[in-house]
Short mmCIF file of C-alpha atoms in Angstrom, two decimals:
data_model
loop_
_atom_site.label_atom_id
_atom_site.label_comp_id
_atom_site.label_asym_id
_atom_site.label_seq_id
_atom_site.Cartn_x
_atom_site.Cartn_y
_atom_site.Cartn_z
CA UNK F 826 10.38 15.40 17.32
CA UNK F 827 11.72 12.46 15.31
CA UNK F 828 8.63 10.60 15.04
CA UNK F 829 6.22 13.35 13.75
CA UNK F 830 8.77 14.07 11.11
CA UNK F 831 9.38 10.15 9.73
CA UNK F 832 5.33 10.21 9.96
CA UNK F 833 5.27 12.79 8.01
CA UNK F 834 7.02 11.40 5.16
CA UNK F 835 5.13 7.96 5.89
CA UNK F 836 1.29 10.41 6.04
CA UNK F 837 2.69 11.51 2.20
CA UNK F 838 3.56 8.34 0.89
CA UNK F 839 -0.09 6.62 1.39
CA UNK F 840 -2.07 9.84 0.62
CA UNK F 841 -0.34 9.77 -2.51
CA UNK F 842 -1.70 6.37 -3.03
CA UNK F 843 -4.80 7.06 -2.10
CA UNK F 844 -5.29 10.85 -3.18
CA UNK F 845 -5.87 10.52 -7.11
CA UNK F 846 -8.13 7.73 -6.91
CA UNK F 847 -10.68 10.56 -6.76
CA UNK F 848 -9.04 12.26 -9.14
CA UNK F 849 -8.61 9.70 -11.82
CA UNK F 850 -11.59 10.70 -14.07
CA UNK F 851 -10.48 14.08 -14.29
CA UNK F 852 -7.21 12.75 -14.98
CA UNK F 853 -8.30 10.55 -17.43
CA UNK F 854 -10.67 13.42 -19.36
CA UNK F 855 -7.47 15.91 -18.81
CA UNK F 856 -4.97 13.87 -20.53
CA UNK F 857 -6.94 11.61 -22.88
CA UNK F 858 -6.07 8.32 -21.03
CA UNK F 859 -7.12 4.95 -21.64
CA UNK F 860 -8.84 2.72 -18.63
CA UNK F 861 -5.25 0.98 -18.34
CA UNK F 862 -3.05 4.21 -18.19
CA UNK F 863 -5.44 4.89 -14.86
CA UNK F 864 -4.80 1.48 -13.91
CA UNK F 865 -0.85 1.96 -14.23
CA UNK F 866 -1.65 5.23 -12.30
CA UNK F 867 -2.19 3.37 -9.31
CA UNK F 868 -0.32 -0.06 -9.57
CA UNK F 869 2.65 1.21 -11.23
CA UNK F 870 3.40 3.48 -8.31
CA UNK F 871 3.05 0.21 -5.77
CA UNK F 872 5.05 -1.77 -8.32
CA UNK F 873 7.86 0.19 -8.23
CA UNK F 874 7.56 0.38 -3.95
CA UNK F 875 7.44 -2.75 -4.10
CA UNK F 876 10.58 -3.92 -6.45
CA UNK F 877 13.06 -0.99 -4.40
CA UNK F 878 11.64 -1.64 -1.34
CA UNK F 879 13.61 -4.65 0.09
CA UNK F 880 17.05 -2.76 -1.50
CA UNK F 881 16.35 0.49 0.53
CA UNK F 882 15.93 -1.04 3.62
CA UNK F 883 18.98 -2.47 3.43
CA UNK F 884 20.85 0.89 1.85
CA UNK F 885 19.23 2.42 4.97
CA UNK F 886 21.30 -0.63 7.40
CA UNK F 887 24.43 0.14 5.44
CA UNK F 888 24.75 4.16 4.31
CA UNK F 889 22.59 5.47 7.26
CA UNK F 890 18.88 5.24 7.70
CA UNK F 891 18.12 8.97 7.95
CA UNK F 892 20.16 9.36 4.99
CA UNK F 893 17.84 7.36 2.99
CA UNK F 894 14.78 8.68 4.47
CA UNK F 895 15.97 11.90 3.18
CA UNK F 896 17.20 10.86 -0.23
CA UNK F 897 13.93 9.08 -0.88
CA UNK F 898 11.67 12.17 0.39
CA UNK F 899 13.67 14.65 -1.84
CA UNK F 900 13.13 11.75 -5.16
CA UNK F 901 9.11 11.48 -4.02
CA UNK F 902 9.29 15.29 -3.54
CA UNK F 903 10.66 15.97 -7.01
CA UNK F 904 8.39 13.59 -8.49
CA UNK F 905 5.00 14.90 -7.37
CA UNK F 906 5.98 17.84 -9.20
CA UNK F 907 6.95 16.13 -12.60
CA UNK F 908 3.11 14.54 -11.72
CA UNK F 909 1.82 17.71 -11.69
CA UNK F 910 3.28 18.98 -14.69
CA UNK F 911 2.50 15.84 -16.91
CA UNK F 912 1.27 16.65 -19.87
CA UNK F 913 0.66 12.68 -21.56
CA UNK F 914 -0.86 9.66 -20.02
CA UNK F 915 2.74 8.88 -20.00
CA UNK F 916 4.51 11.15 -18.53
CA UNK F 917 2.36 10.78 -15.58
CA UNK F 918 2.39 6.99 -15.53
CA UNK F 919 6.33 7.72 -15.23
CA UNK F 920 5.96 10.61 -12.22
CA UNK F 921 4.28 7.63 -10.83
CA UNK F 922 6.74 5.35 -11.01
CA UNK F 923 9.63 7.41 -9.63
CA UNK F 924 7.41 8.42 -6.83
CA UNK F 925 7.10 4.63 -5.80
CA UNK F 926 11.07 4.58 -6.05
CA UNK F 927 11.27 7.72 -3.60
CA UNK F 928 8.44 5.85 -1.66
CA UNK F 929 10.68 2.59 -1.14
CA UNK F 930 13.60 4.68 -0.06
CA UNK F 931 11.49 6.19 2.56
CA UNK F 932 9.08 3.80 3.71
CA UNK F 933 11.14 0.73 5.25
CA UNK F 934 13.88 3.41 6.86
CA UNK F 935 10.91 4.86 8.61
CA UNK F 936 10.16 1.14 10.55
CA UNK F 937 13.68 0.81 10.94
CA UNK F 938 14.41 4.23 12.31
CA UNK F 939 11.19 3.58 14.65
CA UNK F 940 12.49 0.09 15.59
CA UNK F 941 16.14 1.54 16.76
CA UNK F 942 15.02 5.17 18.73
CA UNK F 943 11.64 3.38 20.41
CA UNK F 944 11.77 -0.06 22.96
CA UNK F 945 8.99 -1.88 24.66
CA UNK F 946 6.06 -0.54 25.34
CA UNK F 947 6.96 2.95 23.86
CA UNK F 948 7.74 1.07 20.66
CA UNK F 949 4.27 -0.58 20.56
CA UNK F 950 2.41 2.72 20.51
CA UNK F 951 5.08 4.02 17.98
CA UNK F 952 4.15 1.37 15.66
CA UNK F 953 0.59 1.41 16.39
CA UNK F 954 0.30 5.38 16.29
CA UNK F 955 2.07 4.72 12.20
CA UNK F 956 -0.62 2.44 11.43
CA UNK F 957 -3.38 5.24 12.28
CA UNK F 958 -1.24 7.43 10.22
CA UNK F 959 -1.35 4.91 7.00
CA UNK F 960 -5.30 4.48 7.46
CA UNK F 961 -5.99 8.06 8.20
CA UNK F 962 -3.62 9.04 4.75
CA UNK F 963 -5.51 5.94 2.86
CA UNK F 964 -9.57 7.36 4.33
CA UNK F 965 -8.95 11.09 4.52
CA UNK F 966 -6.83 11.05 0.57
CA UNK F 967 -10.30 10.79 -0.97
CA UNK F 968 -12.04 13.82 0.84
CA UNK F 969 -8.50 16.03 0.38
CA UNK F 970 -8.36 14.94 -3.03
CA UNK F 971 -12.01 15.81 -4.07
CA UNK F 972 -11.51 19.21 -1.81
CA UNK F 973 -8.66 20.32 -3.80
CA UNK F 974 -10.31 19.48 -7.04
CA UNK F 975 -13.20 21.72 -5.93
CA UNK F 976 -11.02 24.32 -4.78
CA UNK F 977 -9.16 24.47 -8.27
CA UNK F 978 -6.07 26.17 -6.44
CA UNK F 979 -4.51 28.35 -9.19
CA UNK F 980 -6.49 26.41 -11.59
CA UNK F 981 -4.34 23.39 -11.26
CA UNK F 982 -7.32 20.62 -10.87
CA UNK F 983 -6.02 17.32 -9.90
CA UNK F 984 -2.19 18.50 -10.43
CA UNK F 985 -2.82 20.14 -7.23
CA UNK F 986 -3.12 16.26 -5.88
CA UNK F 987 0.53 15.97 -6.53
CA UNK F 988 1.81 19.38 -6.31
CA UNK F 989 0.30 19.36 -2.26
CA UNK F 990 3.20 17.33 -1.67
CA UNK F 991 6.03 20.23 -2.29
CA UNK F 992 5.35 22.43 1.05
CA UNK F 993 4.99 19.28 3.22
CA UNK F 994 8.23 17.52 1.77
CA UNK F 995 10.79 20.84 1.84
CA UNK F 996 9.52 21.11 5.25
CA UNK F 997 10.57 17.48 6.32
CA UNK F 998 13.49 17.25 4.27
CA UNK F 999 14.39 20.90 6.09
CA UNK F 1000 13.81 19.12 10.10
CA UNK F 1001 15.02 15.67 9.29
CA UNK F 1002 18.63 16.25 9.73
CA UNK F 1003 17.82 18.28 13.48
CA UNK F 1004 15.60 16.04 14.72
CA UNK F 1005 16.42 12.59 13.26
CA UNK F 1006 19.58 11.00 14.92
CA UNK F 1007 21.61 9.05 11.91
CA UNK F 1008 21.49 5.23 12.46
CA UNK F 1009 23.28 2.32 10.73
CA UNK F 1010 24.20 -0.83 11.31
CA UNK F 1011 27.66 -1.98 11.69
CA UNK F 1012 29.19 -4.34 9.01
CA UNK F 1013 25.76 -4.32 7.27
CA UNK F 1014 25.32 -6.60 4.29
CA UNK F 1015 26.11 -5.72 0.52
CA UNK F 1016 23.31 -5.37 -2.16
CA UNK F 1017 22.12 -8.51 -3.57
CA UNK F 1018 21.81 -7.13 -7.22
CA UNK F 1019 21.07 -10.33 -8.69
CA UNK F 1020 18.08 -11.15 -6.18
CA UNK F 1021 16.89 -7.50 -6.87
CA UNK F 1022 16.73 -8.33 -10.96
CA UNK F 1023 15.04 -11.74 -10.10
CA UNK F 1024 12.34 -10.76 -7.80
CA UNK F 1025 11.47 -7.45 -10.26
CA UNK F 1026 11.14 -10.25 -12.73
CA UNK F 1027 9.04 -12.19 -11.55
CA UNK F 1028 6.53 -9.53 -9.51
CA UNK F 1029 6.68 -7.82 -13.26
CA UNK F 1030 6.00 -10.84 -15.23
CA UNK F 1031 2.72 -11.15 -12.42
CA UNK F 1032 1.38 -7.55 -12.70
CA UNK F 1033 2.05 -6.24 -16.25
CA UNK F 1034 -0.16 -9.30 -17.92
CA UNK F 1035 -3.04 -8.38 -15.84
CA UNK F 1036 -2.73 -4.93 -16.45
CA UNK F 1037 -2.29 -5.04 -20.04
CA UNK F 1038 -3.93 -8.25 -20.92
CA UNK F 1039 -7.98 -7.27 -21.13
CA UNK F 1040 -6.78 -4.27 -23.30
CA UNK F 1041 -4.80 -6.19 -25.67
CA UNK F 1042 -7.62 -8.92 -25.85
CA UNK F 1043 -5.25 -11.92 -24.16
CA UNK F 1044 -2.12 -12.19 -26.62
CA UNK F 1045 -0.26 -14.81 -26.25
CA UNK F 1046 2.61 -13.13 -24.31
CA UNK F 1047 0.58 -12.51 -21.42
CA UNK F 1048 -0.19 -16.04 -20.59
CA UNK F 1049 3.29 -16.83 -21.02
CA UNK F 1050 4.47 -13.70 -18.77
CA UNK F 1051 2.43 -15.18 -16.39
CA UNK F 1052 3.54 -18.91 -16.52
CA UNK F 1053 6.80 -17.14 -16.20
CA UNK F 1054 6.21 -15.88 -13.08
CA UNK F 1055 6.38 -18.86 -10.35
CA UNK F 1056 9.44 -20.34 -12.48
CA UNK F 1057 10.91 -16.87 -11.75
CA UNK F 1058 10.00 -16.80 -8.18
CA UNK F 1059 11.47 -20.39 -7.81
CA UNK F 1060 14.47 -19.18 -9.15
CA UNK F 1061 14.41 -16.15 -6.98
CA UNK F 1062 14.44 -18.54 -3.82
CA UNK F 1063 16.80 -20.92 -4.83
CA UNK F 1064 19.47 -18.17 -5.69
CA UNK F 1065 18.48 -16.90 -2.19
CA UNK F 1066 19.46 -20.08 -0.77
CA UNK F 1067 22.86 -20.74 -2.86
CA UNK F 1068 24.07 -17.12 -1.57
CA UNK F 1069 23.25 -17.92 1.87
CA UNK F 1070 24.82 -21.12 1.89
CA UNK F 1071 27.91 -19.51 0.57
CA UNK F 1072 28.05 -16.69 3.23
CA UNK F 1073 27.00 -13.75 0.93
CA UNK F 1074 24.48 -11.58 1.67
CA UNK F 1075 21.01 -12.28 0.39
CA UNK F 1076 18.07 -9.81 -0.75
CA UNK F 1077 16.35 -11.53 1.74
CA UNK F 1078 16.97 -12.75 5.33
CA UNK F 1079 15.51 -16.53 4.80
CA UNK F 1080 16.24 -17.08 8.38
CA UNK F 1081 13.03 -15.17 8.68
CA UNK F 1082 11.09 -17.56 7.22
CA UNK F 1083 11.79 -20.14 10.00
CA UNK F 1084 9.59 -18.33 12.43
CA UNK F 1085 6.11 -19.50 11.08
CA UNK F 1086 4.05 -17.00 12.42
CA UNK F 1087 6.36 -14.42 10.47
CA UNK F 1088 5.88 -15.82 7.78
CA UNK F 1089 2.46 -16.11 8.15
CA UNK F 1090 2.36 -12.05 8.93
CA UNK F 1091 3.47 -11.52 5.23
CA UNK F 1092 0.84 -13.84 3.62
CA UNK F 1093 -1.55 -11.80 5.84
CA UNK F 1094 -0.35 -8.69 4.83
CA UNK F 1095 -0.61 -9.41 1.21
CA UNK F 1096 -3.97 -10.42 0.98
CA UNK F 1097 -5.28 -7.69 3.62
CA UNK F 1098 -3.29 -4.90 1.20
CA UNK F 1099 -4.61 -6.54 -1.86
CA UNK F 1100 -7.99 -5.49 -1.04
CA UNK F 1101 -7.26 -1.86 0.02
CA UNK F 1102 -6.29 0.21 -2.97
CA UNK F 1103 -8.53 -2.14 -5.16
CA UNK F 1104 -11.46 -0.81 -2.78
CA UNK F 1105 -11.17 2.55 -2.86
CA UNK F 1106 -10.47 2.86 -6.88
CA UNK F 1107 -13.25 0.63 -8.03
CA UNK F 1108 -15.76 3.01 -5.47
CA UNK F 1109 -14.54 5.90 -6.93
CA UNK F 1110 -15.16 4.91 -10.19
CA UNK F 1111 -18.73 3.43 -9.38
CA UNK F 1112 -19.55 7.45 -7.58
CA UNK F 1113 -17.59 9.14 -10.24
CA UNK F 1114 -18.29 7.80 -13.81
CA UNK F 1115 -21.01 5.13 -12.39
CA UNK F 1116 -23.19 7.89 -10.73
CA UNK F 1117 -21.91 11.34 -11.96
CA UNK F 1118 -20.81 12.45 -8.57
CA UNK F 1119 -18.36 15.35 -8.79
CA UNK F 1120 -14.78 14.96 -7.50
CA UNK F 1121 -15.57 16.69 -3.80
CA UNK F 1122 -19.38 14.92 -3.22
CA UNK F 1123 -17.45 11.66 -3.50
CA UNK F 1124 -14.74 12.36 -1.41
CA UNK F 1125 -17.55 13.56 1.36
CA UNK F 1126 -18.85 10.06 1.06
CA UNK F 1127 -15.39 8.75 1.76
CA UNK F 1128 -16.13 10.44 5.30
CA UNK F 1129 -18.13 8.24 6.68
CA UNK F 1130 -15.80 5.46 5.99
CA UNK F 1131 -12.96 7.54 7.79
CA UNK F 1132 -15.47 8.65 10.33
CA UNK F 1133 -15.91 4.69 11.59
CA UNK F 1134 -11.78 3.76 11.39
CA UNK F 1135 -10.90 6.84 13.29
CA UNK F 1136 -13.56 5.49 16.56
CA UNK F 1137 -12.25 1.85 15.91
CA UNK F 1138 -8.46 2.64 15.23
CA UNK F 1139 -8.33 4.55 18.30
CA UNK F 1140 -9.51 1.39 20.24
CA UNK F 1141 -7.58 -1.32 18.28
CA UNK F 1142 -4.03 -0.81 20.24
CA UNK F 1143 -6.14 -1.16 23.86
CA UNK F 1144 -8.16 -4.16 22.23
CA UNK F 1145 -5.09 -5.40 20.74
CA UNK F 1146 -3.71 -5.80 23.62
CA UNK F 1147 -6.00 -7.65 25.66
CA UNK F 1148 -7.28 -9.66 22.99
CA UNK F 1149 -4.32 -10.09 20.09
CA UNK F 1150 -4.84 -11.46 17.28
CA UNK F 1151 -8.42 -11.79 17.73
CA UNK F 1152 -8.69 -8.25 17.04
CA UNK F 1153 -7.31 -8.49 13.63
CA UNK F 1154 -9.35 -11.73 12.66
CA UNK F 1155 -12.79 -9.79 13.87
CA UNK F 1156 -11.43 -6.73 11.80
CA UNK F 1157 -11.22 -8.83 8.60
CA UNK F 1158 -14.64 -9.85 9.28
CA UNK F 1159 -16.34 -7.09 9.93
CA UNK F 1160 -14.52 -5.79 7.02
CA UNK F 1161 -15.73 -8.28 4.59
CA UNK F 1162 -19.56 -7.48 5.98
CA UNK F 1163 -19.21 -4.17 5.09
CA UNK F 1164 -18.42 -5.49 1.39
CA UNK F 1165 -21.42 -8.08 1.23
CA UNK F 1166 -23.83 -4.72 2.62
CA UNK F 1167 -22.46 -2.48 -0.22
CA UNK F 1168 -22.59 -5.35 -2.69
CA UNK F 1169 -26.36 -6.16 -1.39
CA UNK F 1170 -26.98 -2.39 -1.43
CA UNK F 1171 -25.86 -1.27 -5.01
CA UNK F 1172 -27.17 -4.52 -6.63
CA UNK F 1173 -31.23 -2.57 -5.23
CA UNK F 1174 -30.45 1.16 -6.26
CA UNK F 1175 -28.09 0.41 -9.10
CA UNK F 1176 -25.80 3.94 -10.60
CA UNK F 1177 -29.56 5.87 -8.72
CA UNK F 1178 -31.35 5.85 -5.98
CA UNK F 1179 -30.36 7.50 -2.31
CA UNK F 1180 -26.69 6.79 -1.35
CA UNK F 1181 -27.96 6.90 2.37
CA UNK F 1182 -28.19 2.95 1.31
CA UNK F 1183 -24.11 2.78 1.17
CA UNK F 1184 -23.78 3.96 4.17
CA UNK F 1185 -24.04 0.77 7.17
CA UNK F 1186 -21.63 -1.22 4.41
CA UNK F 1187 -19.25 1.81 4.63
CA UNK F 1188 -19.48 2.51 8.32
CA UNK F 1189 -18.79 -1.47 8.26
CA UNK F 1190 -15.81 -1.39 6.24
CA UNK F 1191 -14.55 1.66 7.63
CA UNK F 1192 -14.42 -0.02 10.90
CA UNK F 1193 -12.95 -3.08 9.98
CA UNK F 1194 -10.36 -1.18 8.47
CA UNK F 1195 -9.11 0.33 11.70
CA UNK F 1196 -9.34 -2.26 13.78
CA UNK F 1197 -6.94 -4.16 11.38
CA UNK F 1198 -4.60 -1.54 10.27
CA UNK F 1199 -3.52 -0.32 14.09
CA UNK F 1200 -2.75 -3.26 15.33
CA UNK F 1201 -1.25 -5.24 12.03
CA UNK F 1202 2.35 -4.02 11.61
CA UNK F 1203 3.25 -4.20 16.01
CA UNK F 1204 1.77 -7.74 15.93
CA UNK F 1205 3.67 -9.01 13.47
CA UNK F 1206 6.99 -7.42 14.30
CA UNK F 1207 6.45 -7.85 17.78
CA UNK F 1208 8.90 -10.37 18.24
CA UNK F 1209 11.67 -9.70 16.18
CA UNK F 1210 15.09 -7.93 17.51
CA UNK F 1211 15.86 -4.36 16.52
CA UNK F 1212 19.12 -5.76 14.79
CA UNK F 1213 16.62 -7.44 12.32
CA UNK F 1214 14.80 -4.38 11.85
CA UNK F 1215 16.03 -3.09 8.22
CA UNK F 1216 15.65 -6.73 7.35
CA UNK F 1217 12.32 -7.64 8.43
CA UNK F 1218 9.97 -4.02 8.05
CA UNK F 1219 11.47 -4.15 4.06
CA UNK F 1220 9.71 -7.51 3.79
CA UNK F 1221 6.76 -6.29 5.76
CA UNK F 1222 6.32 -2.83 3.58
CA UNK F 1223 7.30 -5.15 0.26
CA UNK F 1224 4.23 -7.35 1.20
CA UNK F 1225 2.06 -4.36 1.38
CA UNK F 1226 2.95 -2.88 -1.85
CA UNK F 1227 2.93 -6.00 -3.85
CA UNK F 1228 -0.64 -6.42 -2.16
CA UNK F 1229 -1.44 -2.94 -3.16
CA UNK F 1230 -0.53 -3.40 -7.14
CA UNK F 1231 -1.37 -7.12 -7.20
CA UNK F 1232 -4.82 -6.05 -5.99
CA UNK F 1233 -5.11 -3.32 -8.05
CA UNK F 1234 -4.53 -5.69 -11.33
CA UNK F 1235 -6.59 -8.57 -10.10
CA UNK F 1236 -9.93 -6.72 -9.43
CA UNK F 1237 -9.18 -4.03 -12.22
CA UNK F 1238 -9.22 -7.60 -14.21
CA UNK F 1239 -12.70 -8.23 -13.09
CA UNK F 1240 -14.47 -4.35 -12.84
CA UNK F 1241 -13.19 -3.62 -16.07
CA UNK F 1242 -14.24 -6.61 -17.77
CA UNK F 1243 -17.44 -6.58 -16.43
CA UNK F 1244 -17.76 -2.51 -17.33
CA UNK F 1245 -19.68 -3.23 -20.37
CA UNK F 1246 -23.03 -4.61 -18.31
CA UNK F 1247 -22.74 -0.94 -16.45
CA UNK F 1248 -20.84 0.33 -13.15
CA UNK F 1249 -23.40 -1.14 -10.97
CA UNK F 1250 -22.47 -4.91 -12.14
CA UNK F 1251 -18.86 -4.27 -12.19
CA UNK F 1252 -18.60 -3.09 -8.43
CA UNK F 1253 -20.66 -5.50 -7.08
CA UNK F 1254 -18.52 -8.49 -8.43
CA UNK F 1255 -15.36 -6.61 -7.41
CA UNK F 1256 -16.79 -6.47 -3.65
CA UNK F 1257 -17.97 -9.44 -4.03
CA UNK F 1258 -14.34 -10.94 -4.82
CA UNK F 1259 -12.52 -8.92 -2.17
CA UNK F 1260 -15.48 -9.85 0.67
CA UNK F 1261 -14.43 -13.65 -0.02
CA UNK F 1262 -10.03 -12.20 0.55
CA UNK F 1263 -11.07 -10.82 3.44
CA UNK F 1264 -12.64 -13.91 4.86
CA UNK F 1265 -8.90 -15.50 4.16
CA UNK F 1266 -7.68 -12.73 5.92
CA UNK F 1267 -9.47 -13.65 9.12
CA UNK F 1268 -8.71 -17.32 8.66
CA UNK F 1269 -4.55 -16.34 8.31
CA UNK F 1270 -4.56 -14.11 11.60
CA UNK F 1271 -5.07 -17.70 13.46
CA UNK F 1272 -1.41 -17.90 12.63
CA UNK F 1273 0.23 -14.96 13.82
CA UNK F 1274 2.03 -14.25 16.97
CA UNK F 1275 -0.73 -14.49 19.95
CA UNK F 1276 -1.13 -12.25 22.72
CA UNK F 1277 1.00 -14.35 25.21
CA UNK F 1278 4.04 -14.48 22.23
CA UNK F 1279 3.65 -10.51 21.82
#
């Protein structure tokens, strides 16, 4: 019973992420909101993921993992309900926020807790059956999203996005203490408070330019934010360094880093992340305010991409297994074809014409998407020790939701400030930049742990 319940709070998490992309334009009608408050709708929820992340994994090694499972559902619980009573572009922007928090608490103590109650092969299809989880939250948030719009439950319109959330979190928060056995680790590390204010620095300094920036027409303190950023990561790494060398205990275990193919895992999980939630919000806008679809019609059309990764997620652990990494790489490219079809395909019909013409890049990209997803997070922690868990998922799940905002403010960067030649323009550049990250995705996977290794 433990893993249904952790999944649960994992299945919340990324349809949260994924749920108001389809609900953005109402949002954005409902509350008055500029195109970068919807930006910061998105990002700013992976931003703050990804700044707590690292921290919670390691609260989770010290205070008790199911602890801070708990603590973080009951902050993401309480949060989807300030969501879906904001009244300003802000106070929804800040729901946001504090749901990422809750989502960091969660999110690495739900690897870890996997990592400790499952071994060997039983482990493997634990961490393969939360990857179908994540992909079928990220396909299926569209179509629940437009449904509940369409519904009007109460007529709450997209608050009901957030306020689905309450039922499904009182009921985990109510079964996690029966069914979740508490876990720590013994004489785990301290917080590394310092590292914490370094690295929020510096991913801050990266993201808040590029969301900002095109608005504000390029001041001058967005270039330097951004120069900023690498001399704050440098000095993020070398304070890493001095506290390891002196015995303390670092944000970050850089005896990870040793093991190449590790390392290469997070650089592939960056860029494969930084194309997801970039994906999904620039279509939404393109069928939304590009073509006039309402909120349910578009999330019907997000079916047929979570038609495809259901049939290839359920394959990818058996595939993944024979083949390895190979699976991934072919994932990333089939993923990227499914880009260059819809790119091909909206540059004939434009904002008109039949959408039966999205659909081979969208069965495409669908199925790339689940043969990458399953099989991602086992590969790369495949050969780590359980003792390293807390250590090693927080860097993995960091990756992800740096990816995630990263992404987000990158190709916002490029759809937006292409909007004014028309929605059709815009999302065919954006598809056309994340087709050409996906081919580096496939290129990266030659570097991860291969079959033999797993």
């Amino acid at each position: 019973m433990a893993l249904p319940v952790v999944l649960a709070g994992t299945f919340m998490v990324v349809l949260d992420f994924f749920i108001v992309n389809v609900a953005l334009p109402s949002m954005q009608s409902g509350l008055g909101a500029s195109n970068t408050a919807v930006e910061w709708v998105v990002a700013g929820y992976a931003l703050t993921s990804a700044v707590f992340v690292i921290t919670a994994g390691r609260l989770g090694d010290r205070f008790g993992r199911r602890r801070m499972f708990s603590l973080g559902l009951a902050l993401f619980t309480l949060a989807s309900a300030g969501c879906g009573a904001a009244g300003t572009p802000f106070e929804l922007v800040l729901g946001r926020l504090l749901q990422g928090a809750g989502a960091a608490l969660l999110t690495p103590n739900v690897l870890s807790i996997i990592g400790v109650l499952y071994a060997g092969p039983d482990r493997v299809r634990a961490l393969s059956v939360y990857g179908t989880v994540m992909g079928l939250a990220a396909v299926g948030g569209q179509l629940i999203g437009g449904a509940l719009i369409a519904v009007d439950p109460a007529g709450l319109g997209w608050r009901s996005c957030f306020l689905i959330n309450l039922p499904i979190g009182i009921a985990a928060l109510a079964l996690a203490p029966r069914v979740i056995p508490e876990s720590r680790q013994s004489g785990a590390p301290g917080l590394d408070k310092r590292g914490t204010l370094l690295a929020t620095a510096a991913l801050t300094a990266v993201v808040l330019p590029l969301l900002e920036g095109r608005q504000h027409g390029w001041p001058a303190w967005t270039w330097l934010s951004l120069a900023a950023a690498p001399v704050l990561l440098a000095g993020f790494v070398a304070q890493q360094r001095r506290l390891t060398r002196r015995g303390g205990s670092p944000l970050i275990d850089m005896a990870l880093f040793r093991d190449r193919a590790f390392s290469a895992g997070l650089v592939t999980q960056l860029c494969f992340w930084a194309g997801q939630a970039s994906f999904f919000v620039v279509l939404a806008l393109y069928l939304q305010s590009g073509r006039g679809l309402h909120p349910l019609p578009a999330g019907l059309v997000f079916t047929i991409l979570a038609a495809a990764y259901v049939a290839a997620s359920m394959r990818a652990p058996a595939l993944s297994a024979r083949y390895g990494r190979t699976v991934i790489a072919v994932g990333a490219l089939v993923l990227a074809c499914g880009h260059a079809l819809l790119l091909g395909a909206v540059a004939d019909i434009g904002v008109g014409g039949t959408l039966l013409a999205l659909v081979p890049g969208l069965l495409l990209v669908g199925a790339g998407m689940g043969l990458v997803l399953a099989p991602l997070a086992s590969t790369i922690l495949q050969s780590l020790e359980p003792e390293r868990a807390g250590a090693a998922s927080g860097m993995l799940t960091t990756m992800q939701n740096i990816g995630n905002a990263v992404g987000v403010a990158v190709t916002g960067v490029i759809f937006f400030g292409a909007l004014h030649s028309g929605y059709a323009i815009a999302f065919e550049l954006a598809v056309g930049q994340l087709a050409v990250l996906l081919v580096g995705v496939a290129v990266l996977t030659r570097l991860l742990p291969g079959r033999r290794a797993a």
